[in-house]
XYZ file of C-alpha atoms in Angstrom:
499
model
C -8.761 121.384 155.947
C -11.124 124.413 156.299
C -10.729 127.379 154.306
C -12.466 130.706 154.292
C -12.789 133.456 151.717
C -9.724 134.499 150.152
C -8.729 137.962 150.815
C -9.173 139.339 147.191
C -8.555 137.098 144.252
C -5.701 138.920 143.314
C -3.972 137.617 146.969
C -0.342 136.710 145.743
C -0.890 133.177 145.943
C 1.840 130.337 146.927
C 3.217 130.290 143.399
C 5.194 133.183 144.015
C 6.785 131.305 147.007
C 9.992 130.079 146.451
C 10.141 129.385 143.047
C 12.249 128.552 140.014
C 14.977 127.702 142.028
C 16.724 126.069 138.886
C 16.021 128.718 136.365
C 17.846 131.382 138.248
C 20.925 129.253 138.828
C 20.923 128.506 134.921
C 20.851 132.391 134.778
C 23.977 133.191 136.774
C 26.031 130.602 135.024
C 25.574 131.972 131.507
C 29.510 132.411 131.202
C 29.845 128.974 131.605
C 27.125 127.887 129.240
C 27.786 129.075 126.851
C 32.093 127.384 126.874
C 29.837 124.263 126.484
C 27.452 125.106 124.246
C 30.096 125.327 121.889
C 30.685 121.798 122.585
C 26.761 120.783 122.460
C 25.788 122.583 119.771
C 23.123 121.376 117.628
C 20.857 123.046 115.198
C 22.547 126.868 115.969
C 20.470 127.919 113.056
C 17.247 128.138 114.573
C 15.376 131.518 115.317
C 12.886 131.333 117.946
C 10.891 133.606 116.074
C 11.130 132.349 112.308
C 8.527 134.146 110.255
C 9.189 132.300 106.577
C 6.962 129.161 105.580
C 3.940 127.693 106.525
C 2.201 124.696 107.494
C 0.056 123.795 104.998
C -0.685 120.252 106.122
C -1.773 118.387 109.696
C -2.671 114.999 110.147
C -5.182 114.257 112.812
C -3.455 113.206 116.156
C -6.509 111.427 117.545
C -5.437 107.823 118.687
C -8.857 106.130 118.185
C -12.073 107.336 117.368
C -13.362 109.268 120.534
C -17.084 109.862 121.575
C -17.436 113.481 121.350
C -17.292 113.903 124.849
C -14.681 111.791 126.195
C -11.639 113.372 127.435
C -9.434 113.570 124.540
C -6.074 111.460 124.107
C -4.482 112.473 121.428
C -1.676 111.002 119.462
C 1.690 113.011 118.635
C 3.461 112.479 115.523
C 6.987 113.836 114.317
C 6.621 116.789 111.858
C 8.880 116.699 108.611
C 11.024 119.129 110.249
C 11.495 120.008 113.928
C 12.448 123.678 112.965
C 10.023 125.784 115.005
C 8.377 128.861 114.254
C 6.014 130.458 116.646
C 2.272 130.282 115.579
C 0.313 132.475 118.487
C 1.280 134.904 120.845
C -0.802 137.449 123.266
C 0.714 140.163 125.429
C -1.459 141.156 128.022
C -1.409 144.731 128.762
C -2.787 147.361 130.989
C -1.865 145.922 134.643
C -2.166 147.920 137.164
C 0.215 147.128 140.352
C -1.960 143.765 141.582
C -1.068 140.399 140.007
C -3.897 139.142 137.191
C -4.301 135.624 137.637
C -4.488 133.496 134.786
C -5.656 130.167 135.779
C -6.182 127.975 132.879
C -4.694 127.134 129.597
C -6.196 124.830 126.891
C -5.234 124.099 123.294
C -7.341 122.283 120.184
C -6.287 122.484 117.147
C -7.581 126.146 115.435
C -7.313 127.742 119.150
C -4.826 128.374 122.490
C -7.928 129.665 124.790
C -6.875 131.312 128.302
C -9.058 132.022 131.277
C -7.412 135.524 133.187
C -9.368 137.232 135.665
C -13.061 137.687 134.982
C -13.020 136.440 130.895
C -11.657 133.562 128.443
C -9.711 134.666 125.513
C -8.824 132.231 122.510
C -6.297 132.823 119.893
C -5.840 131.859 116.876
C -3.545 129.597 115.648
C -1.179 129.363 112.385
C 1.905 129.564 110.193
C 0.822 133.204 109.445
C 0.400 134.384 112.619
C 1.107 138.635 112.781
C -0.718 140.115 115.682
C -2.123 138.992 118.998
C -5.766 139.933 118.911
C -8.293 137.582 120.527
C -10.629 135.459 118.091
C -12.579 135.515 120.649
C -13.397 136.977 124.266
C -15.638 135.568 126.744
C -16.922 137.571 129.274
C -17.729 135.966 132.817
C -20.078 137.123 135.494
C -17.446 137.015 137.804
C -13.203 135.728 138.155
C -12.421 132.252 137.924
C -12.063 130.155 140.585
C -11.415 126.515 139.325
C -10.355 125.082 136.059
C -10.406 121.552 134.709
C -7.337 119.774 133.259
C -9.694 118.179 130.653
C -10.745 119.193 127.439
C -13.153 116.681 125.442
C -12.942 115.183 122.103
C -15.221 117.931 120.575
C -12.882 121.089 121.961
C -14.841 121.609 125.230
C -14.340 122.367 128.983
C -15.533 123.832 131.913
C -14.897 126.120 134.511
C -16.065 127.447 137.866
C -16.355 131.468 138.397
C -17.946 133.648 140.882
C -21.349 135.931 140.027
C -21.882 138.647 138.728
C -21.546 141.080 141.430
C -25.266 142.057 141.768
C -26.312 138.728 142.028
C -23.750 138.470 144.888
C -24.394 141.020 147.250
C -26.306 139.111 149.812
C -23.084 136.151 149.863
C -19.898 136.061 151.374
C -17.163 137.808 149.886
C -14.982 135.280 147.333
C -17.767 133.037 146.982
C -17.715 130.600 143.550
C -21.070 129.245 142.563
C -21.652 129.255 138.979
C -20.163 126.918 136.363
C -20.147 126.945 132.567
C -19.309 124.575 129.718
C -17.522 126.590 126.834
C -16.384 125.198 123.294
C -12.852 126.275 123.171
C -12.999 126.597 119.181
C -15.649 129.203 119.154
C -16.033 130.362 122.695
C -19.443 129.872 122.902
C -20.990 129.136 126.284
C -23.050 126.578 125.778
C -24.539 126.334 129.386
C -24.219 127.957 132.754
C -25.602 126.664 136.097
C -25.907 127.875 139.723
C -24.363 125.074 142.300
C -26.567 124.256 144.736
C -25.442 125.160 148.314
C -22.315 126.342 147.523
C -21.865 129.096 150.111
C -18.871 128.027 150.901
C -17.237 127.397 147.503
C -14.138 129.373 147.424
C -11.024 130.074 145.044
C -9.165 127.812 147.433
C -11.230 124.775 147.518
C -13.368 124.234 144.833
C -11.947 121.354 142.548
C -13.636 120.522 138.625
C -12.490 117.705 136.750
C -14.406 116.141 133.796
C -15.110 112.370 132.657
C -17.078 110.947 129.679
C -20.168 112.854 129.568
C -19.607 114.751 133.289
C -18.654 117.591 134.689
C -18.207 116.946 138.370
C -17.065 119.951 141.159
C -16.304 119.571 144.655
C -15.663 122.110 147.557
C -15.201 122.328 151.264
C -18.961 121.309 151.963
C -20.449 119.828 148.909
C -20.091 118.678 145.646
C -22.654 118.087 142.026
C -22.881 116.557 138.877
C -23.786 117.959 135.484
C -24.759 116.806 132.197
C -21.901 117.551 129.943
C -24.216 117.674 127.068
C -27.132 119.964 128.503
C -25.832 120.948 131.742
C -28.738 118.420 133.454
C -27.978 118.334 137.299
C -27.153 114.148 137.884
C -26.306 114.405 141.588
C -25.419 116.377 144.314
C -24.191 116.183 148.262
C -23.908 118.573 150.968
C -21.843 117.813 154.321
C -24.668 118.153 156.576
C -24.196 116.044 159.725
C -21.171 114.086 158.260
C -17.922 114.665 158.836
C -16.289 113.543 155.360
C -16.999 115.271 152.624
C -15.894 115.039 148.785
C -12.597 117.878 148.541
C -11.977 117.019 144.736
C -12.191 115.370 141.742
C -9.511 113.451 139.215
C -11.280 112.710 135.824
C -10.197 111.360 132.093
C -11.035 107.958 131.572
C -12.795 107.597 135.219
C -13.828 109.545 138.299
C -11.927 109.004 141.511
C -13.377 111.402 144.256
C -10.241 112.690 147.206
C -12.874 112.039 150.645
C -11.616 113.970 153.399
C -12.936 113.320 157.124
C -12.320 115.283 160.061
C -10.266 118.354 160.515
C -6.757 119.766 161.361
C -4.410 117.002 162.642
C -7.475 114.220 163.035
C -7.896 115.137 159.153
C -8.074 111.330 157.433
C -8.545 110.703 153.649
C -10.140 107.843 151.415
C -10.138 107.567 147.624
C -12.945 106.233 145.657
C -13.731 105.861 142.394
C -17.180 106.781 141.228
C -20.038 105.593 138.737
C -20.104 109.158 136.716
C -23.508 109.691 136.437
C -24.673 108.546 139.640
C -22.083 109.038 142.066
C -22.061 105.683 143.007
C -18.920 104.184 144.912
C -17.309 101.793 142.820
C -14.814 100.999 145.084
C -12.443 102.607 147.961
C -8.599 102.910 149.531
C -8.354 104.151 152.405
C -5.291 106.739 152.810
C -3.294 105.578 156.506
C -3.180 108.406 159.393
C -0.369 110.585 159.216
C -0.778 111.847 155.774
C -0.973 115.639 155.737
C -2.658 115.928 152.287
C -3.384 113.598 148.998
C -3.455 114.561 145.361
C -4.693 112.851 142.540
C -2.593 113.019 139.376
C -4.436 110.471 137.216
C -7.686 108.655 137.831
C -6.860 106.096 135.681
C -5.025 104.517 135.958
C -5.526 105.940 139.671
C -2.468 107.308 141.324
C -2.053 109.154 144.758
C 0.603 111.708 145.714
C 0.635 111.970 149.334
C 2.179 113.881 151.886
C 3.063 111.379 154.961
C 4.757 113.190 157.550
C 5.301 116.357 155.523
C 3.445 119.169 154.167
C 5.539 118.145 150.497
C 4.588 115.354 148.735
C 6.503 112.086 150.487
C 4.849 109.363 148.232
C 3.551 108.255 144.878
C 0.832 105.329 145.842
C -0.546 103.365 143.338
C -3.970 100.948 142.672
C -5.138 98.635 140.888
C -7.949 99.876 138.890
C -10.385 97.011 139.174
C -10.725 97.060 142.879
C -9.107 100.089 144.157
C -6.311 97.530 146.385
C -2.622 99.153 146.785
C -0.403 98.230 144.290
C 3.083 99.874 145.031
C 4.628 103.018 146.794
C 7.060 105.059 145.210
C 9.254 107.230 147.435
C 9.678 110.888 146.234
C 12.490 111.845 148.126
C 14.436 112.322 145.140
C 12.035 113.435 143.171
C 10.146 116.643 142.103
C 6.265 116.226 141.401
C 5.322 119.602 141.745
C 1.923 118.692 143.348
C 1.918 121.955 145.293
C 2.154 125.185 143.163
C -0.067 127.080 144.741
C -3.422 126.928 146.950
C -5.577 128.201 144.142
C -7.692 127.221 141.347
C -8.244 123.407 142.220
C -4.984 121.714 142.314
C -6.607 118.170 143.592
C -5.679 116.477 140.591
C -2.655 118.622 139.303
C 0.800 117.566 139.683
C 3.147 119.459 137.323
C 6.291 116.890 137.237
C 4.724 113.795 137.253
C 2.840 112.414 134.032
C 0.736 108.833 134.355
C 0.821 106.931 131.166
C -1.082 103.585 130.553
C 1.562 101.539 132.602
C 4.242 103.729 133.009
C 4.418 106.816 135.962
C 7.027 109.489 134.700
C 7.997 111.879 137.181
C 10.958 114.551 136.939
C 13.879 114.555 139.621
C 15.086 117.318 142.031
C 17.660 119.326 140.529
C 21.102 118.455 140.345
C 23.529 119.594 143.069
C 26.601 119.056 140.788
C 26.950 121.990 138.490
C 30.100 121.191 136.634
C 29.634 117.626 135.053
C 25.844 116.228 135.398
C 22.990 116.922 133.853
C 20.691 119.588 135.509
C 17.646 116.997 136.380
C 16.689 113.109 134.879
C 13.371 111.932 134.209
C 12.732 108.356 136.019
C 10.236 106.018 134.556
C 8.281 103.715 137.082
C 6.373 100.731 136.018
C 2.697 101.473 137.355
C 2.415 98.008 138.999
C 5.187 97.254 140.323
C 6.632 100.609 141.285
C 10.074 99.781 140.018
C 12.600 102.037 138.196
C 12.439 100.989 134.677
C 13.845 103.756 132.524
C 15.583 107.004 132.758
C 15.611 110.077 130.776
C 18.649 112.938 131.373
C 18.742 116.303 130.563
C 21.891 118.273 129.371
C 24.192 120.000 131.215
C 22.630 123.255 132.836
C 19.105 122.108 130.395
C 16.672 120.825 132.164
C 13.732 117.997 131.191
C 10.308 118.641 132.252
C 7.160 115.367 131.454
C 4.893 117.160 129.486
C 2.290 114.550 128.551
C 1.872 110.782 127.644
C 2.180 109.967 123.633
C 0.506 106.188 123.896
C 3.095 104.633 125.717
C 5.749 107.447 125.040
C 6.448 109.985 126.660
C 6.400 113.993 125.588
C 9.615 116.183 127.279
C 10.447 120.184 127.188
C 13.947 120.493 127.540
C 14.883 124.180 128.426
C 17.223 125.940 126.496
C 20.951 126.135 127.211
C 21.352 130.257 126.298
C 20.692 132.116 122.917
C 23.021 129.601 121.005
C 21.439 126.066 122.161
C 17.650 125.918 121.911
C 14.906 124.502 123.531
C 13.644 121.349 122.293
C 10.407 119.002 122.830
C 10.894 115.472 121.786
C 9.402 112.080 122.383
C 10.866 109.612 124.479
C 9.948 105.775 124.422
C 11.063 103.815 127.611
C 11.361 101.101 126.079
C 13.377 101.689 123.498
C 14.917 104.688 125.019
C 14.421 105.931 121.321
C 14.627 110.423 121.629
C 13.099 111.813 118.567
C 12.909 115.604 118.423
C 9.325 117.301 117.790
C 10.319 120.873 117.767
C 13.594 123.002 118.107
C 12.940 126.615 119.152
C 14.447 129.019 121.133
C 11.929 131.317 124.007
C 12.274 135.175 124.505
C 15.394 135.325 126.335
C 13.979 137.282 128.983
C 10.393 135.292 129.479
C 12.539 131.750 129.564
C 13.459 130.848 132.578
C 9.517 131.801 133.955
C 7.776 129.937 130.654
C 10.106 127.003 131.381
C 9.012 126.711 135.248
C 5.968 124.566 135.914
C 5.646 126.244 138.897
C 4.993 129.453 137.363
C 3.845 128.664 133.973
C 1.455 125.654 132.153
C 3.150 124.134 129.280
C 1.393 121.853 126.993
C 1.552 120.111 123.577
C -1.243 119.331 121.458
C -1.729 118.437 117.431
C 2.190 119.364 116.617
C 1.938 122.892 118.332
C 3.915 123.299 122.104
C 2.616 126.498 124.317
C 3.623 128.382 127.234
C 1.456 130.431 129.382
C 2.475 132.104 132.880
C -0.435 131.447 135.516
C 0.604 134.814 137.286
C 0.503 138.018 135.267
C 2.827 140.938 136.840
C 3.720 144.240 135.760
C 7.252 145.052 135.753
C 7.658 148.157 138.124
C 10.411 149.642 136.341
C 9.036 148.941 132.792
C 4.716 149.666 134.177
C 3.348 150.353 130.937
C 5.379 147.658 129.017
C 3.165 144.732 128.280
C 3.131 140.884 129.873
C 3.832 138.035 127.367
C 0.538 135.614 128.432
C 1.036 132.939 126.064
C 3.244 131.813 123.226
C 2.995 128.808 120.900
C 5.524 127.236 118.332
C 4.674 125.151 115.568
C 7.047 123.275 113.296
C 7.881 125.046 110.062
C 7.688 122.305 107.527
C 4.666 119.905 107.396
C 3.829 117.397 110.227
C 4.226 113.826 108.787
C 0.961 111.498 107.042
């Protein structure tokens, strides 16, 4: 488990390794899509870019009242009208022939902020959106190297970048020692601190995740604590003579640290969960031999992807949150969690097909081999504790469903668009009920669709009504160099969300 320095930071990184497998095949079978389309259609009247109406009203999605800096949960309600419209766009432009990374993606509800290369850019947000110029643009001493998944109740998060390159002349090459708390509304930096003995933080294995009131980092031979508030150092650990360390953090609700001990094939892992502010073990599980690597998709509550036997995740493990003791195991051999897009940017605690809800684990299937008569991919519901099957979501014929995010104890789905006549759609699901209701109906730049739609190339998210897509990987086309890169686009519903 030892990394050095990458190359450059613009090193093509895994997530231009075999991917979107799906979306291509969707691609060459246009013809046929579009014979059945005429059979599915729904809604044929929708523009993907509608430009009449506004939004005049939004209710506020919070589910409960949230201390300003506890992760935020929000709670997703069905507009008046799932007509979309889109409400932000940015085209980057200016790439020269090397890839510009763009790492993170967040969303509040004035702003769609996104970290690319050496700077944070937020954009605004609304029914009368016309251009793509930043509200804001945060310079950073030097390119971002980890992101957190979190964003708190107030609009903030943090991220991990290199220095500025005076200040890192006498370090390695690649090194990532400096991290910063920004509010995404403004993009303000509120603080900025120097990790201690991080000489060996790099791009691909330094980890940030945030809990109430912490921001906690982890790489290859150490790990600290900050003050979310004031950026107060609460703890810190270096490797020194032991031989596990702390490789990453899951936060939310609770901190669960990934412990890895040893190296190469006598690597071993244990997961504990953590007192926040102290780094105090709460409790532990220890991961058996064999397992090749462990990811964290929720902390709580706390759920391990593992890789037994394989370099791809094999397993979903789950535990009981009170004591940390194995609840059930839930093979993934049919199943597509999307735990490893990529080596960069801290993916500890990222899985892109597999959402945790308060008792329910959703987690998208492996494509469908039948073309002709079955829908492209299902989404499987598995109750937490017992590890069982309990519901099942499909997708369409050549449309595929991606998890986008827990709604209380529904769930939030993008289903890809058919061609230019059947559009994309994100509705809520509820397991229980197996009730669909759709949020938003929209149709995606034909030729940006089948790379928004992959969660192996792109984020997707939904937040306060709006849905967003943002490609991680920024890439000049060669034949078209001076032609601008579509970054991020969101859609909104055109009517008003309902009270």
């Amino acid at each position: 488990m030892s990394f050095g320095p990458p190359p450059s930071i613009y090193t093509e990184s895994a997530l231009a390794e075999g991917q979107s497998r799906a979306r291509r095949r969707r691609r060459a079978l246009g013809v046929v899509a579009a014979a059945v389309a005429a059979v599915l259609l729904v809604g044929a009247g929708l523009l993907w870019y509608h430009s009449d109406g506004g939004t005049k009203g939004r209710t506020d999605t919070t589910a409960a009242q949230q201390a300003p800096d506890a992760v935020r949960e929000t709670l997703e309600k069905a507009p008046a009208s799932p007509e979309g419209q889109v409400v932000t766009r940015h085209d980057e432009d200016k790439l020269t022939s090397q890839t510009r990374l763009a790492p993170g993606t967040w969303a509040t509800g004035k702003i769609v902020a996104r970290a690319v290369a050496n700077r944070i850019d937020g954009y605004r947000i609304g029914s009368q959106w016309d251009d793509d110029k930043a509200a804001w643009s945060l310079s950073l001493d030097g390119h971002v190297c980890a992101v957190s998944r979190d964003v708190t109740a107030d609009g903030r998060t943090a991220v991990v970048v290199q220095p500025a390159p005076g200040r890192s002349s006498g370090k390695k090459k690649g090194v990532c020692d400096e991290v910063l708390m920004v509010d995404l509304d403004t993009g303000r930096k509120l603080w900025q601190k120097k990790m201690p003995a991080a000489d060996f933080a790099y791009v691909t294995n330094t980890n940030i995740a945030l809990t109430r009131g912490v921001v906690a980092i982890a790489w290859e031979l150490g790990s600290v604590a900050y003050d979310m508030d004031n950026g107060k150092r609460l703890w810190n650990t270096t490797l020194a003579t032991s031989q596990c360390h702390d490789s990453g953090y899951a936060g939310g609700r609770a901190l669960l640290a990934l412990v890895t001990c040893g190296q190469s094939d006598d690597t071993t892992y244990r997961v504990e969960k953590l007192e926040p502010r102290t780094g105090k073990v709460v409790w532990q599980y220890s991961v058996s031999k064999g397992v090749h690597d462990v990811r964290l998709p929720s902390a709580d509550p706390p759920v391990l992807a593992v890789a037994a036997g394989d370099t791809l995740v094999t397993d979903l493990i789950t535990l009981d949150p009170k004591n940390g003791e194995r609840l059930a195991t839930i093979p993934m051999h049919a199943y597509e969690p999307h735990c490893d897009a990529g080596m960069y940017f801290g993916l500890v605690d990222k899985c892109y097909g597999v959402v945790v809800g308060r008792d329910r684990i959703f987690v998208m299937s492996k494509d469908e081999t039948d073309l002709t008569t079955k829908p492209e991919n299902h989404i499987t519901a598995f109750d937490y504790r017992k590890g069982t099957a309990v519901a099942r979501f499909d997708g369409r014929l050549f449309q595929s469903v991606l998890p986008v995010r827990a709604n209380g104890d529904d769930l939030i789905v993008y289903r890809s668009s058919l061609d230019d006549i059947q559009p994309a759609a994100v509705v809520d699901w509820n397991p229980r009920t197996d009730k669909e209701t759709p949020y938003l109906l929209f149709h995606l730049p034909e030729d940006d669709e089948g790379e928004l739609s992959d969660p192996e190339q792109s984020d997707v998210l939904y937040e306060q009504g709006r849905v967003f897509f943002a490609r991680r990987e920024l890439s000049r086309d060669d034949l078209h160099p001076k032609d601008p890169v579509l970054s991020v686009l969101g859609v909104g519903t055109a009517g008003l969300l309902k009270h």
